[in-house]
Short mmCIF file of C-alpha atoms in Angstrom, two decimals:
data_model
loop_
_atom_site.label_atom_id
_atom_site.label_comp_id
_atom_site.label_asym_id
_atom_site.label_seq_id
_atom_site.Cartn_x
_atom_site.Cartn_y
_atom_site.Cartn_z
CA MET E 1 -0.16 0.31 -0.16
CA MET E 2 2.22 2.36 1.22
CA GLY E 3 4.78 1.60 -1.91
CA ARG E 4 1.91 2.26 -4.45
CA ILE E 5 1.49 5.75 -2.56
CA MET E 6 5.45 6.51 -2.99
CA LYS E 7 5.23 5.40 -6.73
CA ARG E 8 2.84 7.52 -7.74
CA PHE E 9 5.07 10.82 -6.26
CA ARG E 10 8.20 9.43 -7.63
CA ALA E 11 9.67 11.62 -10.54
CA GLN E 12 8.91 9.86 -13.60
CA SER E 13 12.31 8.82 -15.68
CA GLU E 14 12.65 11.18 -18.57
CA PRO E 15 12.98 9.13 -21.84
CA ASP E 16 16.56 8.97 -23.44
CA GLY E 17 15.44 11.02 -26.46
CA VAL E 18 14.95 13.96 -24.37
CA LEU E 19 18.13 13.06 -22.25
CA GLU E 20 20.50 12.78 -25.24
CA THR E 21 23.00 15.06 -25.38
CA ARG E 22 25.91 15.70 -28.20
CA ASP E 23 29.67 16.87 -27.56
CA ARG E 24 32.85 16.73 -28.74
CA PRO E 25 35.04 14.80 -26.62
CA LEU E 26 38.86 15.94 -27.03
CA ASN E 27 39.96 12.77 -28.11
CA ASP E 28 37.27 12.08 -30.93
CA VAL E 29 38.43 15.00 -33.03
CA PRO E 30 41.68 14.95 -35.22
CA ASN E 31 44.45 15.98 -33.67
CA GLY E 32 45.73 20.01 -35.43
CA TYR E 33 43.33 22.98 -35.17
CA PRO E 34 39.91 20.96 -34.58
CA ARG E 35 41.17 19.53 -31.41
CA LEU E 36 42.94 22.91 -30.32
CA ALA E 37 39.62 24.39 -31.20
CA VAL E 38 38.15 22.20 -28.99
CA PHE E 39 40.17 22.08 -26.02
CA GLN E 40 39.62 26.17 -25.87
CA SER E 41 36.21 25.88 -26.39
CA PHE E 42 35.25 23.64 -23.48
CA GLU E 43 36.64 26.16 -20.38
CA PRO E 44 36.38 29.43 -20.47
CA SER E 45 39.84 30.06 -18.73
CA TYR E 46 41.42 28.12 -21.62
CA SER E 47 39.93 30.63 -24.25
CA LEU E 48 43.09 32.40 -24.77
CA TYR E 49 43.59 34.32 -27.60
CA ARG E 50 46.37 37.30 -28.64
CA GLY E 51 45.29 40.75 -28.03
CA PHE E 52 47.47 42.17 -30.92
CA SER E 53 48.36 45.05 -28.46
CA TYR E 54 51.55 46.06 -30.76
CA LEU E 55 49.51 46.10 -34.04
CA HIS E 56 46.87 48.13 -32.17
CA SER E 57 49.52 50.50 -31.25
CA ARG E 58 51.24 50.40 -34.56
CA LEU E 59 47.77 51.38 -36.29
CA LEU E 60 46.37 53.91 -34.02
CA LEU E 61 49.83 55.97 -33.77
CA ASP E 62 49.57 55.88 -38.28
CA MET E 63 46.03 56.92 -38.00
CA GLN E 64 46.97 59.08 -35.43
CA GLU E 65 49.75 61.24 -37.80
CA GLU E 66 47.03 60.67 -40.66
CA LEU E 67 44.65 62.67 -38.75
CA THR E 68 46.95 65.24 -37.69
CA THR E 69 48.21 65.96 -41.22
CA LEU E 70 44.46 66.27 -42.54
CA GLU E 71 44.02 68.99 -39.12
CA LYS E 72 47.05 70.76 -40.13
CA GLU E 73 45.77 70.59 -43.66
CA LEU E 74 42.33 72.50 -42.51
CA ASP E 75 44.09 74.68 -40.56
CA ASP E 76 46.06 76.07 -43.09
CA LEU E 77 42.98 76.71 -45.52
CA ASP E 78 41.05 77.89 -43.17
CA TRP E 79 43.54 80.96 -42.49
CA ASP E 80 43.41 80.99 -46.24
CA ASP E 81 40.21 81.90 -46.42
CA ALA E 82 39.97 83.75 -43.61
CA ASP E 83 42.22 86.53 -45.41
CA PHE E 84 40.50 85.78 -49.07
CA ASP E 85 37.29 84.48 -48.37
CA PRO E 86 35.65 85.14 -45.40
CA ALA E 87 32.45 84.47 -46.27
CA ARG E 88 32.94 80.68 -46.62
CA HIS E 89 33.14 80.83 -42.58
CA ARG E 90 30.19 82.10 -41.87
CA SER E 91 28.01 80.10 -44.18
CA ARG E 92 28.43 76.18 -45.13
CA GLU E 93 26.18 76.44 -47.92
CA VAL E 94 28.77 79.35 -49.59
CA ASP E 95 31.14 77.45 -48.70
CA VAL E 96 29.45 74.21 -50.79
CA GLU E 97 28.96 76.45 -53.69
CA ARG E 98 32.29 77.79 -53.90
CA ALA E 99 33.93 74.22 -53.38
CA ALA E 100 31.65 73.35 -56.53
CA LEU E 101 33.05 76.36 -58.76
CA VAL E 102 36.78 74.46 -58.57
CA GLU E 103 37.52 71.69 -60.28
CA GLY E 104 39.88 69.01 -58.78
CA GLY E 105 41.90 70.52 -55.88
CA ARG E 106 41.79 69.61 -52.19
CA ASN E 107 38.77 71.84 -50.77
CA ARG E 108 37.29 72.07 -47.66
CA ARG E 109 34.67 69.89 -48.78
CA VAL E 110 36.83 67.10 -49.60
CA ILE E 111 39.14 67.08 -46.36
CA MET E 112 36.21 67.22 -43.94
CA SER E 113 34.78 64.16 -45.84
CA GLU E 114 38.31 62.82 -45.65
CA ILE E 115 39.06 63.58 -41.91
CA LYS E 116 34.91 62.10 -41.52
CA ALA E 117 35.90 58.72 -42.45
CA LYS E 118 39.50 58.46 -40.95
CA LEU E 119 38.14 59.72 -37.45
CA ALA E 120 35.35 57.34 -37.71
CA GLU E 121 37.76 54.19 -38.23
CA TYR E 122 40.63 55.96 -35.62
CA ASP E 123 37.52 55.70 -33.00
CA GLY E 124 36.52 52.47 -33.64
CA LEU E 125 40.06 51.07 -33.52
CA LEU E 126 40.71 53.29 -30.43
CA MET E 127 37.63 51.32 -28.87
CA ASN E 128 38.26 48.22 -29.87
CA ALA E 129 41.73 48.67 -28.35
CA CYS E 130 40.59 49.77 -25.28
CA ALA E 131 38.05 46.87 -25.04
CA ILE E 132 40.66 44.30 -25.36
CA ARG E 133 43.05 45.91 -22.65
CA ALA E 134 40.37 45.33 -20.24
CA PHE E 135 39.81 41.62 -20.86
CA GLN E 136 41.56 39.28 -18.24
CA LYS E 137 45.12 38.33 -18.44
CA PRO E 138 45.70 34.20 -17.88
CA SER E 139 46.69 33.19 -14.52
CA THR E 140 50.62 31.17 -14.20
CA ARG E 141 48.12 27.66 -13.67
CA VAL E 142 46.14 28.29 -16.65
CA TYR E 143 49.10 29.41 -19.04
CA THR E 144 51.64 26.20 -17.89
CA ASN E 145 48.40 23.65 -17.81
CA MET E 146 47.71 25.49 -21.72
CA ARG E 147 51.80 25.36 -22.36
CA ARG E 148 52.11 21.67 -20.76
CA TRP E 149 49.10 20.23 -23.18
CA HIS E 150 50.77 21.50 -26.44
CA TYR E 151 53.95 19.86 -25.55
CA ASN E 152 51.96 16.64 -24.66
CA ASN E 153 49.72 16.53 -27.60
CA GLN E 154 51.67 18.44 -30.12
CA PRO E 155 48.29 20.16 -32.41
CA LEU E 156 50.41 22.58 -34.13
CA MET E 157 53.60 22.68 -36.04
CA ASP E 158 56.55 24.37 -34.33
CA LEU E 159 56.15 27.05 -36.85
CA GLU E 160 52.54 28.08 -36.16
CA THR E 161 53.44 27.86 -32.10
CA ASP E 162 54.62 31.69 -31.69
CA THR E 163 50.90 32.55 -30.52
CA ILE E 164 51.22 30.53 -27.42
CA ARG E 165 54.56 31.51 -26.63
CA THR E 166 53.45 35.16 -26.37
CA LYS E 167 52.43 35.43 -22.71
CA ASP E 168 52.03 39.15 -22.39
CA ASP E 169 50.07 39.43 -25.36
CA LEU E 170 47.05 36.99 -24.16
CA VAL E 171 44.22 37.22 -22.95
CA THR E 172 41.61 35.01 -21.74
CA LEU E 173 37.38 34.93 -22.80
CA ARG E 174 36.55 34.36 -18.91
CA ASN E 175 34.47 37.29 -17.69
CA GLY E 176 36.51 39.14 -15.10
CA ARG E 177 36.46 39.11 -11.53
CA GLU E 178 36.64 41.56 -8.63
CA LEU E 179 39.42 39.54 -7.00
CA ALA E 180 41.46 37.52 -9.64
CA ARG E 181 44.41 37.51 -8.03
CA PHE E 182 42.58 35.78 -5.07
CA ASP E 183 41.15 33.43 -7.37
CA ALA E 184 44.52 32.51 -8.96
CA TRP E 185 46.00 32.14 -5.62
CA VAL E 186 43.40 29.64 -4.27
CA GLU E 187 43.47 27.53 -7.69
CA SER E 188 47.03 27.51 -7.52
CA SER E 189 46.97 26.80 -3.75
CA LEU E 190 44.10 24.15 -4.29
CA GLU E 191 45.92 22.32 -7.16
CA SER E 192 49.10 22.31 -4.88
CA LEU E 193 47.02 20.31 -2.08
CA LEU E 194 44.94 18.72 -3.92
CA GLY E 195 48.06 17.12 -5.70
CA ARG E 196 49.88 16.50 -2.87
CA LEU E 197 46.98 14.37 -1.01
CA ASP E 198 45.66 12.83 -4.30
CA TYR E 199 49.41 11.30 -4.48
CA TRP E 200 49.09 9.50 -1.20
CA LEU E 201 45.51 8.28 -1.21
CA LYS E 202 46.62 6.55 -4.77
CA ILE E 203 49.82 4.81 -3.04
CA LEU E 204 47.78 4.18 -0.14
CA PHE E 205 44.35 3.03 -1.78
CA ARG E 206 46.06 1.68 -4.83
CA LEU E 207 43.78 4.24 -7.21
CA ASN E 208 44.32 4.79 -10.37
CA ARG E 209 42.82 8.04 -11.00
CA PRO E 210 43.60 11.37 -8.14
CA PRO E 211 40.10 11.10 -6.46
CA LEU E 212 40.54 14.61 -5.05
CA VAL E 213 41.09 16.41 -8.44
CA ARG E 214 38.12 15.35 -9.44
CA LEU E 215 36.12 17.46 -7.64
CA LEU E 216 37.13 20.17 -8.81
CA GLN E 217 35.51 19.07 -12.16
CA THR E 218 32.21 18.73 -13.86
CA PRO E 219 30.94 15.33 -15.12
CA GLU E 220 30.59 16.86 -18.73
CA LEU E 221 34.73 18.23 -18.48
CA ARG E 222 36.00 15.33 -18.05
CA ARG E 223 34.00 13.54 -20.42
CA LEU E 224 34.96 16.10 -22.71
CA LEU E 225 38.90 15.55 -21.37
CA GLY E 226 38.72 12.03 -21.46
CA ASN E 227 42.62 10.60 -20.89
CA ASP E 228 43.68 14.59 -20.61
CA SER E 229 41.32 14.86 -17.26
CA GLU E 230 44.10 14.15 -14.93
CA VAL E 231 45.85 16.92 -15.78
CA GLY E 232 45.08 20.27 -13.95
CA PHE E 233 41.93 21.34 -15.80
CA TYR E 234 39.42 22.34 -13.43
CA SER E 235 35.94 23.80 -14.02
CA SER E 236 35.63 27.13 -13.31
CA SER E 237 32.02 27.15 -11.58
CA ARG E 238 33.66 24.81 -9.17
CA ILE E 239 36.38 27.37 -8.00
CA ASP E 240 34.11 30.15 -8.07
CA LYS E 241 32.24 28.12 -5.70
CA VAL E 242 35.32 27.46 -3.25
CA VAL E 243 36.16 31.32 -3.69
CA SER E 244 32.19 32.27 -2.54
CA VAL E 245 32.81 30.59 0.60
CA LEU E 246 36.26 31.75 1.22
CA VAL E 247 35.15 34.87 1.09
CA SER E 248 32.40 34.02 3.19
CA PHE E 249 34.87 33.12 6.02
CA ILE E 250 36.90 36.52 5.10
CA ILE E 251 33.23 38.33 5.29
CA PHE E 252 32.70 36.66 9.06
CA ILE E 253 36.54 37.26 9.91
CA LEU E 254 36.34 41.01 9.36
CA LEU E 255 32.80 41.61 10.23
CA VAL E 256 32.06 39.23 13.60
CA LEU E 257 35.27 39.09 15.39
CA PRO E 258 36.02 42.39 15.89
CA LEU E 259 32.32 43.11 18.37
CA VAL E 260 33.35 39.38 20.01
CA ALA E 261 36.89 41.00 20.65
CA ILE E 262 35.37 44.71 21.32
CA TYR E 263 32.88 43.41 23.96
CA ARG E 264 35.16 40.99 25.78
CA LEU E 265 37.50 43.71 26.25
CA THR E 266 34.93 46.79 27.41
CA HIS E 267 32.86 43.99 29.38
CA PRO E 268 35.27 41.98 31.13
CA TYR E 269 33.34 40.62 33.91
CA THR E 270 29.86 40.02 32.63
CA ASP E 271 28.49 36.87 31.93
CA SER E 272 28.41 34.80 28.28
CA SER E 273 25.24 35.49 27.35
CA MET E 274 26.47 38.43 24.97
CA VAL E 275 29.11 36.41 23.15
CA ARG E 276 26.67 33.69 22.99
CA SER E 277 24.46 36.22 21.39
CA LEU E 278 27.19 37.38 18.99
CA CYS E 279 28.50 33.79 18.10
CA VAL E 280 24.71 33.23 16.80
CA LEU E 281 24.76 36.01 14.90
CA GLY E 282 28.15 35.12 13.59
CA SER E 283 27.18 31.99 12.13
CA PHE E 284 23.77 33.10 10.26
CA ALA E 285 25.54 36.13 8.85
CA LEU E 286 28.54 33.11 7.59
CA ILE E 287 25.83 31.09 6.33
CA PHE E 288 23.82 34.34 4.93
CA SER E 289 26.94 35.62 3.11
CA ALA E 290 27.70 32.09 1.73
CA THR E 291 24.38 31.58 0.45
CA ILE E 292 24.16 35.18 -1.05
CA SER E 293 27.16 34.28 -2.81
CA ILE E 294 26.58 30.54 -4.19
CA ILE E 295 22.85 30.94 -5.21
CA THR E 296 22.85 34.62 -6.73
CA LYS E 297 25.32 36.28 -9.18
CA ALA E 298 26.03 39.18 -6.87
CA THR E 299 29.26 40.68 -7.23
CA ARG E 300 31.93 40.26 -3.56
CA GLN E 301 31.00 43.93 -3.35
CA GLU E 302 27.49 43.48 -2.98
CA VAL E 303 27.76 40.34 -0.90
CA PHE E 304 29.73 42.56 1.52
CA ALA E 305 27.23 45.34 1.51
CA ALA E 306 24.53 42.51 1.95
CA SER E 307 26.14 41.09 4.79
CA ALA E 308 26.81 43.82 6.68
CA GLY E 309 23.60 45.20 6.28
CA TYR E 310 22.59 41.86 7.50
CA CYS E 311 24.75 42.04 10.53
CA ALA E 312 23.79 45.52 11.44
CA ILE E 313 20.12 44.18 11.53
CA LEU E 314 20.77 41.61 14.01
CA LEU E 315 23.00 43.69 16.19
CA VAL E 316 20.04 46.08 16.55
CA PHE E 317 18.33 43.52 17.86
CA ILE E 318 20.50 42.09 20.47
CA SER E 319 21.29 45.51 21.74
CA GLY E 320 17.60 45.69 22.18
CA SER E 321 17.14 42.50 23.58
CA GLY E 322 19.76 43.32 26.08
CA THR E 323 18.63 46.64 27.22
#
């Protein structure tokens, strides 16, 4: 009877046609540019491309000089007309009519048209260069893993690997974060710590694959990597969750521990009920900040501000209860 009732509430499994997915496992594509494209597309951190900052600078300098020359030519023409035909400065219609009377030559209309086209091209290139400069640089760990993968798989001939060697010119398509250095430090620390633990676990339990490093890889990432899944390729979403939890602990330390310490210093002979209340406040503040960090897309500044407001509300309640 109970089994039939529970069966009614049990979720129905989806048919295979609904759950079926298609992907490109790394080892199922030809080695070369196809495999390199799959590798750089499976994780935003490894979508590394050249920013060509030098070429942007060369083009901007060249176009800047062209515009400077056109600007000087326009200034000279303006002063000539100011001396011999000042009416052309006071009416655009007059300037257009008199420019049409002169066949050939470089009048103001021709120069202005060239400036308009060249300036639009210059502005577009300048804005694109600025946007590319805002892209995040790959961390040392990501770049090292990229070089290691190139060395082991050799997808390209040596003559066409100059791109991966230009470390200072590479940018990543991964979205920038407020504490990119902190994220990179967490990734490096996790790789070092888990790598050492996995080494001993593999020896003690005679395991074929590292068990802990796989915690930082999603099933989709492991399926795409195949045999390369043991090399330190981590899912950015898993790393972000670890970083969010660590940031929650930092917020807890900065917001709650000073309250406990100050209260103990200013009230050394009182009972510990207020201290226990502050500990409860800190526990819920930690849970609150961790929840906000994990289940929402709030930035670090927003998480900190929300946690500070939450602590302030609880502290006001505790103070009112104490009085």
